[in-house]
Tab-separated table of N, CA and C in Angstrom:
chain	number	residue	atom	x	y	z
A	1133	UNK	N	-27.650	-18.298	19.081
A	1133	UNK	CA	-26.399	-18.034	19.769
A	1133	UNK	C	-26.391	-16.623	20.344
A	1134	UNK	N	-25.800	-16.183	21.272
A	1134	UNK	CA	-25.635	-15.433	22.148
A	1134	UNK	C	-24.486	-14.535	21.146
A	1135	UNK	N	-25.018	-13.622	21.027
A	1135	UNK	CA	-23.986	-11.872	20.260
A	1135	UNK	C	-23.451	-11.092	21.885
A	1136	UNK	N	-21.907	-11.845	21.511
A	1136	UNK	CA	-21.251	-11.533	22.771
A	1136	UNK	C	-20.535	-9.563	22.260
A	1137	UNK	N	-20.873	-8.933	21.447
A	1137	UNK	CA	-20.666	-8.050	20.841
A	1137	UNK	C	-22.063	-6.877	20.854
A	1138	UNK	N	-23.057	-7.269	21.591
A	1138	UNK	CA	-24.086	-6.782	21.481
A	1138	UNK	C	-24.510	-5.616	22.675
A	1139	UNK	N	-23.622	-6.129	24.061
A	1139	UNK	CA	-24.610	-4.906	24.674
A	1139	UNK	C	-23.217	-3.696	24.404
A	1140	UNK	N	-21.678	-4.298	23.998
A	1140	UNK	CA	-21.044	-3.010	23.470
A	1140	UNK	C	-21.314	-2.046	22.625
A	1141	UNK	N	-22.197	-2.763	21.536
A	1141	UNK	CA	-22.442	-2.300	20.348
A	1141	UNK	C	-23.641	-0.879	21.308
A	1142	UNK	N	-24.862	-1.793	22.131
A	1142	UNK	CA	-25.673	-0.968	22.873
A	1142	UNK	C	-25.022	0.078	23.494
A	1143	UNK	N	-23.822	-0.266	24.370
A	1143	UNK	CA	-23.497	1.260	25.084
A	1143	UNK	C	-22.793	2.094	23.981
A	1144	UNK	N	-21.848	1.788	23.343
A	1144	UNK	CA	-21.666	2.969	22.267
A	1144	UNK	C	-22.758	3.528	22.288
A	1145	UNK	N	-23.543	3.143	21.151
A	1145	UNK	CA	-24.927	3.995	21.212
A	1145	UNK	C	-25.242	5.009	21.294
A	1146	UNK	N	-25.743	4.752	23.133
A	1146	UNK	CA	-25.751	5.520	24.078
A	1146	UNK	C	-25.022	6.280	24.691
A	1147	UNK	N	-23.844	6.032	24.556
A	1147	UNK	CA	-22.297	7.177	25.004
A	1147	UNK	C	-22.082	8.302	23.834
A	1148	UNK	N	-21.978	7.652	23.112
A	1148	UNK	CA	-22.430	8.406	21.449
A	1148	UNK	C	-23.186	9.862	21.420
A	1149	UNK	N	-24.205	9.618	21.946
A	1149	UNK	CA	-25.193	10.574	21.989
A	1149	UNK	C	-24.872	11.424	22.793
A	1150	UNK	N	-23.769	11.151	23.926
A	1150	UNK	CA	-23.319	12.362	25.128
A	1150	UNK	C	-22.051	12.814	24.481
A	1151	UNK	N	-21.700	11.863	23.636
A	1151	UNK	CA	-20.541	12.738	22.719
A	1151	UNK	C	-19.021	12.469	24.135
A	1152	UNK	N	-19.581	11.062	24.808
A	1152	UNK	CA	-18.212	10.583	25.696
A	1152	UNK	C	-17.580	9.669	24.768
A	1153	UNK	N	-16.254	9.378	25.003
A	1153	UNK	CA	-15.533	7.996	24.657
A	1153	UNK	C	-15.825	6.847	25.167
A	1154	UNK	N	-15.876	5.898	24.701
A	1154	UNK	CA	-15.966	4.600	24.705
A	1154	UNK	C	-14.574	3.841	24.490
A	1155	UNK	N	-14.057	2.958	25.382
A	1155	UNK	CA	-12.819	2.183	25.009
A	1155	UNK	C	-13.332	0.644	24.705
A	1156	UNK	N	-13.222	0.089	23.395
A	1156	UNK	CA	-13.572	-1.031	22.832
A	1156	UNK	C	-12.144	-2.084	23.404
A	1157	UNK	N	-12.794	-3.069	24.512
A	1157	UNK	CA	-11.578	-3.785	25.043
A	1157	UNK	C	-11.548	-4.972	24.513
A	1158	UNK	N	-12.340	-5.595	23.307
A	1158	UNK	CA	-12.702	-6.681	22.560
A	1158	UNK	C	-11.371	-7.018	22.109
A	1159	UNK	N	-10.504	-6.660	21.532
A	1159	UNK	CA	-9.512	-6.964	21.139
A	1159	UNK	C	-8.517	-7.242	21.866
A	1160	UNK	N	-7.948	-6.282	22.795
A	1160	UNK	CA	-7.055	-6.627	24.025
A	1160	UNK	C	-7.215	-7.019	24.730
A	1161	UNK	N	-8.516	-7.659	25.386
A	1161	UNK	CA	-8.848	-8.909	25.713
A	1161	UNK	C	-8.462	-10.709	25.031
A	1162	UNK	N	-8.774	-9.976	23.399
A	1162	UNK	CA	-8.693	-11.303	22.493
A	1162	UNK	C	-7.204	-12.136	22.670
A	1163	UNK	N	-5.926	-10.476	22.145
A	1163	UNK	CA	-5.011	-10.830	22.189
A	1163	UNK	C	-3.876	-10.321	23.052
A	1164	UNK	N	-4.434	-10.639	24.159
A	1164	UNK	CA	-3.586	-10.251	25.478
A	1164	UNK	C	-2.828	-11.532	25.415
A	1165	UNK	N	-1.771	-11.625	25.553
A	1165	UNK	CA	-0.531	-13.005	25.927
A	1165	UNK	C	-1.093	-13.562	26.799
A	1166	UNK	N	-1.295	-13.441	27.940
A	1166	UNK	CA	-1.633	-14.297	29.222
A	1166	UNK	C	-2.572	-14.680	29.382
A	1167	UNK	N	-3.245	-15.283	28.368
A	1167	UNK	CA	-4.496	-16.184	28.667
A	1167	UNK	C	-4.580	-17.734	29.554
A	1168	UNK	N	-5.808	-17.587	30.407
A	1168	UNK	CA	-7.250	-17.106	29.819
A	1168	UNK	C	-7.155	-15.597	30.617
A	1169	UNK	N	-8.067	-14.615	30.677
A	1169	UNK	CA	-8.744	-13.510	30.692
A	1169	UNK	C	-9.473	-13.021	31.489
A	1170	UNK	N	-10.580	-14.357	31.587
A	1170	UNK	CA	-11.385	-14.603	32.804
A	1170	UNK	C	-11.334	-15.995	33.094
A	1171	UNK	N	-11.930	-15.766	34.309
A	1171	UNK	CA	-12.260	-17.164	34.938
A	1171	UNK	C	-12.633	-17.889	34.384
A	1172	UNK	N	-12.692	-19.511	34.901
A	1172	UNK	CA	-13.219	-20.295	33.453
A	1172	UNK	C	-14.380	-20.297	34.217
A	1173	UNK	N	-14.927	-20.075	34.564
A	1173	UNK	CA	-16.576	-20.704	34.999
A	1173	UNK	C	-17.426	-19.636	35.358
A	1174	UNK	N	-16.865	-18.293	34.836
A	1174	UNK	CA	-17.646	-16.847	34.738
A	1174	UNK	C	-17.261	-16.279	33.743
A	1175	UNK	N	-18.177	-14.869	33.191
A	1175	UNK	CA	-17.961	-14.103	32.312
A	1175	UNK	C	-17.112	-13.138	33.274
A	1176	UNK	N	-16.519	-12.949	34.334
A	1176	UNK	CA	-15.621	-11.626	34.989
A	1176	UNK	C	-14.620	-12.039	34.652
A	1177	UNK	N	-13.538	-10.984	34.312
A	1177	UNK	CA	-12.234	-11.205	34.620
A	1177	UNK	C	-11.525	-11.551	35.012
A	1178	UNK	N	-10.227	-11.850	35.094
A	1178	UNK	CA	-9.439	-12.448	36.274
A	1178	UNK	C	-8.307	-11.529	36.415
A	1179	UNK	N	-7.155	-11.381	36.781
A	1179	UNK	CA	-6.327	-11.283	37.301
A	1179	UNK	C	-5.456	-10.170	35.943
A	1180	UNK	N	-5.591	-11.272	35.095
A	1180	UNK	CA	-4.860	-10.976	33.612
A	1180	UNK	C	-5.928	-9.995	32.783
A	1181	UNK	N	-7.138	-10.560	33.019
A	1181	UNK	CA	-7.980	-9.702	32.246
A	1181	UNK	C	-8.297	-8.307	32.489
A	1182	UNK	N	-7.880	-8.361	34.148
A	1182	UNK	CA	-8.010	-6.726	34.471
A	1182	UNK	C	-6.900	-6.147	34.028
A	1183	UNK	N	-5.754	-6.694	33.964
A	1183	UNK	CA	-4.207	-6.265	33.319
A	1183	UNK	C	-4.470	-5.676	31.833
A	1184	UNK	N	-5.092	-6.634	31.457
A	1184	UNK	CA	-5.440	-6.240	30.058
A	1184	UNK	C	-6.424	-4.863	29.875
A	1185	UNK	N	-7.255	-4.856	30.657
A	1185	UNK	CA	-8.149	-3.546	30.508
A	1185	UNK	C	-7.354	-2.108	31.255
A	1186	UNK	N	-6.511	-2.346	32.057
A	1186	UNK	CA	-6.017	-1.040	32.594
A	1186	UNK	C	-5.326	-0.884	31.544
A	1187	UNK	N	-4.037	-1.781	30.521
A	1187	UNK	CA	-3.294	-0.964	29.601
A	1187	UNK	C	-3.838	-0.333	28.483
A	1188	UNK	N	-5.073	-0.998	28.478
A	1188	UNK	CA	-5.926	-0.464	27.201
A	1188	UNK	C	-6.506	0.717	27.626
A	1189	UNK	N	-6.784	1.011	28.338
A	1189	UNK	CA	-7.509	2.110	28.810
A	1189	UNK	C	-6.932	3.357	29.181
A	1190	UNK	N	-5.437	2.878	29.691
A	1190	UNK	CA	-4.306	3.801	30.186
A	1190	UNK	C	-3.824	4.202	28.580
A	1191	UNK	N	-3.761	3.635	27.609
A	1191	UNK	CA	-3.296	3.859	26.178
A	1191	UNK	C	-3.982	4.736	25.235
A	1192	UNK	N	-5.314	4.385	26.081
A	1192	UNK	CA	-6.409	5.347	25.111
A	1192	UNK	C	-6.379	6.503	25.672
A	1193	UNK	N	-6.125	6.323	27.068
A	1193	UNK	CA	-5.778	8.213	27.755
A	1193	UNK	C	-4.385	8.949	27.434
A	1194	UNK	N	-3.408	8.283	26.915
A	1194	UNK	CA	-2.091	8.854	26.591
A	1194	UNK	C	-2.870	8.813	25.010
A	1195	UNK	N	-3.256	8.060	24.175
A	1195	UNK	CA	-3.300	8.697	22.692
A	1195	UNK	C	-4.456	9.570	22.726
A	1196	UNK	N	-4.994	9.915	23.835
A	1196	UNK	CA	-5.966	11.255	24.035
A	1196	UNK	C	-5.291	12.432	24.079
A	1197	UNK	N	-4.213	12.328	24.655
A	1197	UNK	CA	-3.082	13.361	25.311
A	1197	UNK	C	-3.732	13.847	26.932
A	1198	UNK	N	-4.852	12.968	27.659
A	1198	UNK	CA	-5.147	12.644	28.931
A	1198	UNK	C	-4.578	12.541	30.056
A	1199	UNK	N	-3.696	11.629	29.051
A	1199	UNK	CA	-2.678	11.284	30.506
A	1199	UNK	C	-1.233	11.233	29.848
A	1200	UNK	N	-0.240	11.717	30.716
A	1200	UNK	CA	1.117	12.134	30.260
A	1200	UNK	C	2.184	11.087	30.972
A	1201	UNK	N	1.974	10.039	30.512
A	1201	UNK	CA	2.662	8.836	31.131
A	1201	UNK	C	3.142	8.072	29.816
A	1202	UNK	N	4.415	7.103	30.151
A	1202	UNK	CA	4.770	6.064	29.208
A	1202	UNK	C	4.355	4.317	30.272
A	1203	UNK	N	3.471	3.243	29.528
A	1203	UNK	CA	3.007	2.943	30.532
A	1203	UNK	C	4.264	1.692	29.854
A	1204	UNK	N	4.931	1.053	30.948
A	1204	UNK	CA	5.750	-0.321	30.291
A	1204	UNK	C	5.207	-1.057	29.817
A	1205	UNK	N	6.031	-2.560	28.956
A	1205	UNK	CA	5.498	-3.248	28.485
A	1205	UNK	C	5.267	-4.259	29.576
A	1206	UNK	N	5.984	-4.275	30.497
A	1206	UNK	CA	5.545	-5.357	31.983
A	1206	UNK	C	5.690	-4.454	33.240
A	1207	UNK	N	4.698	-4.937	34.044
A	1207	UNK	CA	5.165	-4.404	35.647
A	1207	UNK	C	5.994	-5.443	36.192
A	1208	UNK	N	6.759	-4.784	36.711
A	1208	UNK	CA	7.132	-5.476	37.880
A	1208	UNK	C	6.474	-6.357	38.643
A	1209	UNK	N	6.353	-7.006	39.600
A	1209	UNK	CA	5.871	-7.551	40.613
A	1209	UNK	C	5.865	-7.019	41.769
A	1210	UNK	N	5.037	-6.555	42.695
A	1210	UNK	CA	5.054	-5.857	43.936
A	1210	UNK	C	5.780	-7.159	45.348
A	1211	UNK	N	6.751	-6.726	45.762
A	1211	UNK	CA	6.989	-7.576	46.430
A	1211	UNK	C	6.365	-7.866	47.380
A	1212	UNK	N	6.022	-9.164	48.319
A	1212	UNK	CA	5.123	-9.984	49.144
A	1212	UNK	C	5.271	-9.020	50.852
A	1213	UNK	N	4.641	-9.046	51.795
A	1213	UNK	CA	4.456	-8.922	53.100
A	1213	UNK	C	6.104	-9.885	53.567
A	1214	UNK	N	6.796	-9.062	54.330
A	1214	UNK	CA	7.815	-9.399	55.077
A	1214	UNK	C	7.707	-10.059	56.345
């Protein structure tokens, strides 16, 4: 079976050693509400799954003290072309 945990485990690693952060999106991927995540007939993302990686990522830069934002629990919707 395929260790879908494996090339993360690899880039830590390697980020490790430059002494950068790493944001582990395994989880907020898992349990993001709006599943599915990705596409069903690829390993990329979709729509929701990128949703899911910007708040995680935007969260890890505010509990860095990075970024000085409160991010909501929903966006809005951008309204359509008039």
């Amino acid at each position: 079976l395929y260790d879908f945990g494996k090339p993360f485990r690899m880039a830590k690693k390697i980020i490790n050693k430059f002494g950068l952060p790493i944001v582990d999106l395994t989880d907020d991927l898992k349990n993001h509400p709006n599943q599915p995540v990705y596409f069903s007939n690829q390993i990329h993302w979709n729509k929701e799954g990128h949703r899911a990686a910007a708040r995680a990522i935007a969260n890890d830069l505010i509990r860095r003290g990075w970024l000085d934002v409160k991010i909501p629990a929903t966006r809005p919707e951008l309204p359509g072309p008039t």
